[in-house]
Each structure stands twice: as C-alpha cells, then as structure tokens.
Coordinates of C-alpha atoms in Angstrom, one line a residue:
M287 CA 87.0 -45.0 3.2
R288 CA 85.5 -42.2 1.1
L289 CA 85.7 -38.9 2.9
R290 CA 82.6 -36.7 3.4
P291 CA 82.9 -33.4 1.5
A292 CA 82.9 -30.3 3.7
S293 CA 79.8 -28.1 3.8
P294 CA 79.9 -24.9 1.6
P295 CA 80.0 -21.4 2.9
S296 CA 76.7 -19.5 3.2
N297 CA 75.7 -17.2 0.4
A298 CA 74.7 -14.5 2.9
L299 CA 78.2 -14.3 4.3
R300 CA 79.8 -14.4 0.9
S301 CA 77.7 -11.5 -0.4
A302 CA 78.2 -9.4 2.8
L303 CA 82.0 -9.7 3.1
P304 CA 82.8 -6.6 1.0
T305 CA 81.3 -4.3 3.7
A306 CA 82.8 -3.3 7.0
L307 CA 79.8 -4.8 8.8
S308 CA 80.7 -8.3 7.4
V309 CA 83.9 -8.4 9.4
L310 CA 82.0 -7.8 12.6
A311 CA 79.4 -10.5 11.6
L312 CA 82.2 -12.9 10.8
A313 CA 83.7 -12.3 14.2
A314 CA 80.4 -13.2 15.9
V315 CA 80.0 -16.3 13.7
A316 CA 83.5 -17.5 14.5
A317 CA 83.4 -16.6 18.2
C318 CA 83.0 -20.2 19.2
S319 CA 86.5 -20.9 18.0
A320 CA 88.2 -17.8 19.6
P321 CA 91.3 -18.5 21.7
G322 CA 90.8 -19.5 25.3
A323 CA 92.9 -19.9 28.3
G324 CA 95.0 -22.8 29.4
S325 CA 97.7 -24.9 27.8
A326 CA 98.8 -28.4 27.0
A327 CA 102.2 -29.7 25.8
P328 CA 102.3 -30.7 22.1
G329 CA 103.0 -34.3 21.2
Q330 CA 106.6 -35.3 20.8
G331 CA 107.9 -37.2 17.7
A332 CA 110.0 -40.3 18.5
D333 CA 113.4 -41.1 17.0
S334 CA 113.3 -41.6 13.2
T335 CA 115.7 -44.5 13.4
G336 CA 112.9 -46.9 14.5
G337 CA 111.8 -46.0 18.0
T338 CA 108.3 -46.9 19.1
T339 CA 105.7 -44.1 19.3
P340 CA 103.9 -44.1 22.6
A341 CA 100.3 -45.2 22.6
A342 CA 98.1 -42.2 21.7
T343 CA 95.4 -40.7 23.9
G344 CA 92.7 -38.1 23.2
T345 CA 93.7 -34.4 23.1
A346 CA 93.1 -32.3 26.2
Y347 CA 91.6 -29.0 25.3
P348 CA 92.2 -26.1 25.5
L349 CA 95.5 -26.7 23.8
T350 CA 98.1 -23.9 23.5
I351 CA 101.0 -24.1 21.0
D352 CA 103.9 -21.8 20.4
N353 CA 103.9 -21.8 16.5
C354 CA 106.9 -19.9 15.0
G355 CA 106.8 -17.6 18.0
F356 CA 103.0 -17.0 17.7
E357 CA 100.8 -18.4 20.4
V358 CA 97.8 -20.4 19.2
T359 CA 95.1 -21.8 21.4
F360 CA 92.6 -24.4 20.3
D361 CA 89.4 -24.9 22.4
Q362 CA 88.4 -27.8 20.3
A363 CA 89.5 -29.7 17.2
P364 CA 89.2 -27.5 14.1
S365 CA 86.3 -28.4 11.9
R366 CA 86.5 -25.8 9.0
V367 CA 90.0 -25.6 7.7
V368 CA 91.6 -23.7 4.8
T369 CA 95.0 -25.1 3.7
I370 CA 97.6 -23.1 1.7
K371 CA 100.3 -25.1 -0.1
S372 CA 100.3 -28.7 -1.1
T373 CA 102.1 -29.9 2.0
T374 CA 99.4 -28.8 4.4
A375 CA 96.5 -30.2 2.3
E376 CA 98.4 -33.5 2.0
M377 CA 99.1 -33.6 5.7
L378 CA 95.3 -33.5 6.5
L379 CA 94.5 -36.0 3.8
A380 CA 97.2 -38.4 5.0
L381 CA 95.7 -38.2 8.5
G382 CA 92.2 -38.9 7.2
L383 CA 91.0 -35.4 8.0
G384 CA 89.8 -34.4 4.5
D385 CA 86.3 -33.9 5.8
R386 CA 87.5 -30.9 7.9
L387 CA 88.5 -29.0 4.7
V388 CA 86.4 -26.1 3.5
G389 CA 89.0 -24.8 1.0
S390 CA 92.5 -25.5 -0.4
A391 CA 94.7 -23.1 -2.3
F392 CA 98.2 -22.7 -3.9
L393 CA 98.8 -26.3 -4.7
D394 CA 102.2 -27.0 -6.2
G395 CA 101.4 -30.1 -8.2
P396 CA 99.1 -33.1 -8.5
L397 CA 98.4 -35.4 -5.5
P398 CA 100.2 -38.7 -5.2
P399 CA 98.1 -41.7 -6.2
A400 CA 98.0 -42.8 -2.6
L401 CA 96.0 -39.7 -1.6
A402 CA 93.6 -39.6 -4.6
D403 CA 90.8 -41.5 -2.9
A404 CA 91.1 -39.4 0.3
A405 CA 90.9 -36.2 -1.8
A406 CA 87.8 -37.2 -3.7
G407 CA 84.9 -34.9 -2.8
T408 CA 87.1 -32.5 -0.9
P409 CA 88.1 -28.9 -1.8
V410 CA 91.6 -30.2 -2.7
A411 CA 90.1 -31.6 -5.9
E412 CA 89.0 -28.0 -6.8
P413 CA 91.2 -25.4 -5.2
F414 CA 89.6 -22.0 -4.7
S415 CA 92.8 -20.2 -5.7
D416 CA 95.9 -21.2 -7.7
E417 CA 98.0 -18.7 -5.7
V418 CA 98.1 -17.5 -2.1
P419 CA 94.5 -16.4 -1.5
G420 CA 93.5 -13.0 -0.3
T421 CA 91.9 -12.3 3.0
E422 CA 88.4 -11.8 1.7
A423 CA 88.4 -15.0 -0.3
T424 CA 89.7 -16.9 2.7
L425 CA 87.2 -15.4 5.2
A426 CA 84.4 -16.1 2.7
L427 CA 84.8 -19.8 3.5
E428 CA 84.2 -19.2 7.2
P429 CA 87.3 -21.1 8.5
D430 CA 88.2 -21.7 12.1
L431 CA 91.8 -22.5 11.1
V432 CA 94.1 -21.5 8.3
Y433 CA 96.9 -24.0 7.9
A434 CA 99.8 -22.5 5.9
G435 CA 102.9 -24.0 4.4
W436 CA 104.8 -20.7 4.6
E437 CA 104.7 -17.9 7.1
S438 CA 104.3 -15.5 4.2
N439 CA 100.9 -17.2 3.4
V440 CA 99.4 -15.6 6.5
T441 CA 100.3 -11.9 6.2
A442 CA 98.3 -8.9 5.3
Q443 CA 99.4 -9.5 1.7
G444 CA 98.1 -13.1 1.8
A445 CA 95.3 -14.8 3.6
G446 CA 95.5 -12.3 6.5
D447 CA 97.7 -11.2 9.3
R448 CA 97.8 -13.8 12.0
A449 CA 96.9 -11.4 14.8
T450 CA 94.0 -9.9 12.8
L451 CA 92.7 -13.4 12.0
R452 CA 92.8 -14.3 15.6
Q453 CA 90.8 -11.3 16.5
L454 CA 88.1 -12.6 14.1
G455 CA 88.1 -16.0 15.8
V456 CA 90.2 -17.7 13.1
N457 CA 93.3 -19.6 14.2
T458 CA 96.4 -20.0 12.1
Y459 CA 99.1 -22.7 12.1
V460 CA 102.2 -22.6 10.0
S461 CA 104.2 -25.6 9.1
P462 CA 107.0 -25.5 11.8
S463 CA 109.7 -26.4 9.2
A464 CA 108.9 -23.1 7.5
C465 CA 109.5 -20.9 10.6
K466 CA 112.0 -18.1 9.7
D467 CA 112.9 -17.0 13.1
A468 CA 116.3 -18.5 14.0
A469 CA 114.8 -19.6 17.4
Y470 CA 112.3 -21.8 15.6
M471 CA 113.7 -22.7 12.2
P472 CA 115.0 -26.3 12.1
D473 CA 118.8 -26.1 11.6
P474 CA 119.2 -28.5 10.0
L475 CA 115.8 -30.0 9.1
T476 CA 115.6 -33.6 10.1
F477 CA 113.0 -36.4 9.7
D478 CA 112.5 -36.1 13.5
A479 CA 111.2 -32.5 12.9
V480 CA 109.0 -33.7 10.1
F481 CA 107.5 -36.4 12.3
D482 CA 107.1 -33.8 15.1
E483 CA 104.8 -31.8 12.9
I484 CA 102.7 -34.9 12.1
I485 CA 102.3 -35.6 15.8
E486 CA 101.5 -32.0 16.6
V487 CA 98.9 -31.8 13.9
G488 CA 97.4 -35.0 15.1
E489 CA 97.1 -33.5 18.6
I490 CA 95.5 -30.3 17.3
F491 CA 92.8 -32.3 15.5
D492 CA 92.4 -35.0 18.2
A493 CA 93.8 -37.5 15.8
R494 CA 96.8 -38.8 17.7
D495 CA 96.3 -42.5 16.7
A496 CA 96.3 -41.6 13.0
A497 CA 99.4 -39.5 13.4
A498 CA 101.2 -42.2 15.3
R499 CA 100.4 -44.7 12.6
L500 CA 101.5 -42.4 9.8
V501 CA 104.9 -41.8 11.6
E502 CA 105.4 -45.5 12.0
E503 CA 104.7 -46.1 8.3
Q504 CA 107.1 -43.4 7.3
R505 CA 109.8 -44.8 9.6
A506 CA 109.3 -48.1 7.9
T507 CA 109.7 -46.5 4.4
L508 CA 113.0 -44.9 5.5
A509 CA 114.3 -48.1 7.0
S510 CA 113.7 -49.9 3.7
V511 CA 116.2 -47.6 1.9
T512 CA 119.9 -48.5 1.9
P513 CA 121.9 -45.2 1.3
D514 CA 124.2 -45.3 -1.7
E515 CA 127.8 -45.5 -0.7
R516 CA 129.6 -44.6 -3.9
G517 CA 130.2 -40.9 -2.8
L518 CA 128.1 -39.6 -5.7
T519 CA 127.5 -35.8 -5.8
A520 CA 124.2 -34.2 -6.7
L521 CA 122.7 -30.8 -7.6
W522 CA 119.2 -30.2 -6.4
Y523 CA 117.7 -28.0 -9.1
S524 CA 114.5 -26.4 -7.9
S525 CA 113.9 -23.4 -10.2
G526 CA 115.5 -20.5 -12.0
D527 CA 116.4 -19.7 -15.6
T528 CA 119.8 -18.1 -16.0
I529 CA 120.7 -18.6 -12.4
P530 CA 119.6 -21.9 -10.9
Y531 CA 117.9 -21.9 -7.5
V532 CA 119.0 -25.0 -5.7
G533 CA 118.7 -26.9 -2.4
A534 CA 121.2 -25.8 0.1
G535 CA 122.6 -27.3 3.3
I536 CA 119.9 -27.2 6.0
G537 CA 116.5 -27.8 4.4
A538 CA 114.4 -30.6 3.0
P539 CA 116.6 -31.2 -0.1
Q540 CA 119.7 -31.8 2.1
M541 CA 117.7 -34.1 4.4
I542 CA 116.4 -36.1 1.5
L543 CA 119.8 -36.3 -0.3
D544 CA 121.5 -37.5 3.0
A545 CA 119.0 -40.3 3.3
V546 CA 119.5 -41.3 -0.3
G547 CA 123.3 -41.3 0.1
L548 CA 124.1 -38.4 -2.3
E549 CA 126.4 -35.5 -1.5
N550 CA 124.8 -32.1 -2.1
V551 CA 127.2 -29.8 -4.0
A552 CA 125.6 -26.9 -2.2
A553 CA 125.8 -28.4 1.3
D554 CA 128.2 -25.7 2.5
V555 CA 125.6 -23.0 2.1
H556 CA 123.9 -22.5 5.5
D557 CA 120.4 -22.0 4.2
T558 CA 117.4 -24.0 3.0
W559 CA 117.7 -22.8 -0.6
T560 CA 120.3 -20.7 -2.5
S561 CA 121.1 -19.2 -5.9
M562 CA 124.0 -20.9 -7.7
S563 CA 125.7 -19.4 -10.7
S564 CA 126.3 -21.5 -13.8
E565 CA 130.0 -21.1 -13.1
Q566 CA 129.6 -22.7 -9.7
V567 CA 127.5 -25.5 -11.1
I568 CA 130.1 -26.2 -13.8
A569 CA 132.9 -26.2 -11.2
A570 CA 131.0 -28.7 -9.1
D571 CA 130.2 -30.9 -12.1
P572 CA 127.7 -33.1 -10.1
D573 CA 127.3 -36.8 -10.9
V574 CA 123.5 -36.5 -11.0
I575 CA 121.0 -33.7 -11.1
V576 CA 117.8 -33.8 -9.1
L577 CA 115.1 -31.9 -11.0
V578 CA 112.1 -30.6 -9.1
D579 CA 108.9 -31.1 -11.1
A580 CA 106.4 -28.3 -10.5
T581 CA 103.3 -27.2 -12.4
W582 CA 104.9 -23.8 -13.0
N583 CA 108.4 -25.1 -13.8
S584 CA 108.5 -28.7 -14.9
A585 CA 111.4 -31.1 -14.9
Q586 CA 111.3 -31.3 -18.7
Q587 CA 111.6 -27.5 -18.9
K588 CA 114.7 -27.7 -16.7
I589 CA 116.2 -30.4 -18.9
E590 CA 115.6 -28.3 -22.0
R591 CA 117.2 -25.3 -20.3
L592 CA 120.3 -27.3 -19.2
E593 CA 120.8 -28.9 -22.6
A594 CA 120.3 -25.6 -24.5
N595 CA 122.8 -23.6 -22.3
P596 CA 126.3 -23.7 -23.9
A597 CA 127.8 -24.0 -20.5
T598 CA 125.6 -26.4 -18.6
R599 CA 125.2 -28.8 -21.5
E600 CA 128.8 -29.8 -21.1
L601 CA 128.2 -31.0 -17.6
T602 CA 128.8 -34.8 -17.2
A603 CA 125.3 -35.3 -15.7
V604 CA 123.7 -33.5 -18.7
Q605 CA 125.9 -35.3 -21.3
E606 CA 125.0 -38.7 -19.7
R607 CA 121.4 -37.6 -19.0
R608 CA 121.8 -38.5 -15.3
Y609 CA 118.5 -37.0 -14.1
L610 CA 116.4 -37.8 -11.1
T611 CA 113.0 -36.2 -10.6
V612 CA 111.0 -35.3 -7.5
P613 CA 107.6 -33.6 -7.3
F614 CA 107.6 -30.1 -5.9
P615 CA 105.3 -31.0 -3.0
A616 CA 107.8 -33.7 -1.9
S617 CA 110.7 -31.2 -2.0
E618 CA 109.3 -29.3 1.0
A619 CA 108.9 -30.7 4.5
G620 CA 105.8 -32.9 4.7
V621 CA 104.3 -36.3 4.5
R622 CA 105.9 -37.1 1.1
N623 CA 109.5 -36.8 2.1
A624 CA 110.0 -40.4 3.1
D625 CA 108.5 -41.6 -0.1
A626 CA 110.7 -39.2 -2.0
V627 CA 113.7 -40.8 -0.5
A628 CA 112.6 -44.3 -1.6
D629 CA 111.7 -43.1 -5.1
L630 CA 115.0 -41.2 -5.6
A631 CA 117.0 -44.2 -4.4
A632 CA 115.2 -46.4 -6.9
Q633 CA 115.8 -43.9 -9.7
L634 CA 119.5 -43.7 -8.8
Q635 CA 119.8 -47.5 -9.0
E636 CA 118.4 -47.4 -12.5
L637 CA 121.1 -44.9 -13.8
D638 CA 124.1 -46.3 -15.6
L639 CA 126.7 -45.1 -13.1
P640 CA 130.1 -46.7 -12.1

C-alpha cells in the first residue's frame, strides 16, 4: 500500500518562529497533545526464541511511559512525528506509520529495498537535515512527537531539551536501547529488548497488531539462521582512522555477532562501543572483519585504510580479504538487526574459510 504523505507545516508558523511570540503560539497550537494524567502499562515483548505474541488490542489512552527515566504521557496516538536517526524512521515505516511523519533527519544511510515503497512520498525520502536538527527547525514542522535514536538528539544542543519540548506540548521518545542511565541501558542488549521497543512503539501509535506481526517476522528470520560453530573471531569495525572504533561487549554488534556465531575480539569490554588500538587489533588477529558501511565512512574507505596501514595490512583477515559488510542503520538496535544476522551469516558462508 502506498503511504499518504504528511501535510506540510504552515507558512505562518515558519515565518513567526524566530520571534519570542512564536514559542507561545506554538504552545497554543500544540496544546491538544500536552501530557495528561493517568497511565497504562507498555506492551511486553515475548521471548525471541519463538514464543507466541499475545493477540493485540487497541491502546488505552492516556498512556504513560517511563522512557530512559523521563515520563512521557500520550493522550492519543501521535499524528505529526519528527524522527532523528535512521533507526527511528525505519521503525515507523516498518510498522506502516509513514503517514504520521512530518520530518526526518540525520539518516545514516540508504533505506533497505523492503522499505522503499513505504518511504515513497514521506519526509524520509527528503530529510530536512543531514545532521541532528536544531530546535527551531524541528518546531517549524509542528510535531506532536520527536522520536530520537540517541538521547543526545533531544538536548538543548539538538532538537530541544525534553522538558522544554514537553512544556510546548511536544512529546519525546528515545529508543530505549540508547538509554545511558545504568538503570535503563540494556546490559547486554538482546533481541528481546529490540522486540520490546517494537511492541512499545506499536502501543504508543495504537498499532499493536502491526507490531506483533513485525516481531513474529523477525523471530522467523532469526530462527532461519544456524549460528556458525567453527569458533571464528571477528572485529566489528565501525569508524575511526588511526584508532579504530569497534563494537564492544554489550551493544548491538555483540548481539548480532552472537547470533551469527562469531566471537567478538572486543567482547571483554563492558560497553556498547570502544576504541581499540592497532596494536590490540594486531594481537587479536581476527579471522574476519565486519565493516560498517555509512554514508560518512564507507566500508570501502575502511578497506583502503586497513590495506594502506603497514601494521593492519599484515592481519590475516586483510591478507585474505575476509570482509563482511553491514549498513550503519543495521548496526544500531532497530528493525534491521534480524536481517543483518541473516545477511552476515550468508556472507560468512561465502568466504573461503577452513
């Protein structure tokens, strides 16, 4: 089904925003989405090993959620959403909610083919910012929700401080996997936690049935993969020039590598990502190297860097060109993780390994 494009912001509001009076006007316009009283328990993700998701029912509003330690109340399903980061835009598209989007920003790479039709005619096709958007640009779109991939996206230096946006009648929701407070950060991240976000977003948008179906599809994808049992080691190379920035032991890279059957050479680092010196990489001498392909740092650029460096070009994986690639949006918790497992497993089987 082709999704209906969201309605554009009014010219009057766009032109008035630079003044102090515009903020007051925006608060009045958005008052209908201001937080209300009451609460409802968020949906629970079922076991990722193949459990059955309970039959979905409609969301009971008002719905109050504790999101990274910040209380968010929804009086109704959001209808004007700004997404920041690929993972959040792709979540809404995968749930068939593209018509709720009024703006999308800070995309990390192209959409997967499976979401191309869902994105047609939506703001995802033409992001309003290549970076984290500022508060003024975000408010100009008159959102009732800002859905962010990172907590840092909704600060005074980004789209706006969460408390300030709430005062203006704009809700915020951060991908739970990105929560930094130890009480909320998944430790380690699991597919159950990824599925929980899908279920919770489905509840926020009164799209529980779509969320349940998506989780079942992703469970089936994971069940189709047989983990490699050869004890192969891998380096998850995300970014960095002289010092590689790699996937560590408790985030999405570790979760994905575990599902593929690869041993992460940085698994002993209790963090989501970490810096790893060339000396440490050489000492680990991984069997394969997973290269994260981003618009701002491509897999090919990483290969050229590895092969030009006198130290890393002696690595077995570099000498044998044992490279696997993964799109950046699939390297963070979201709806592409299960497909990333299947894709990496297929790439691994194609390599000439003992």
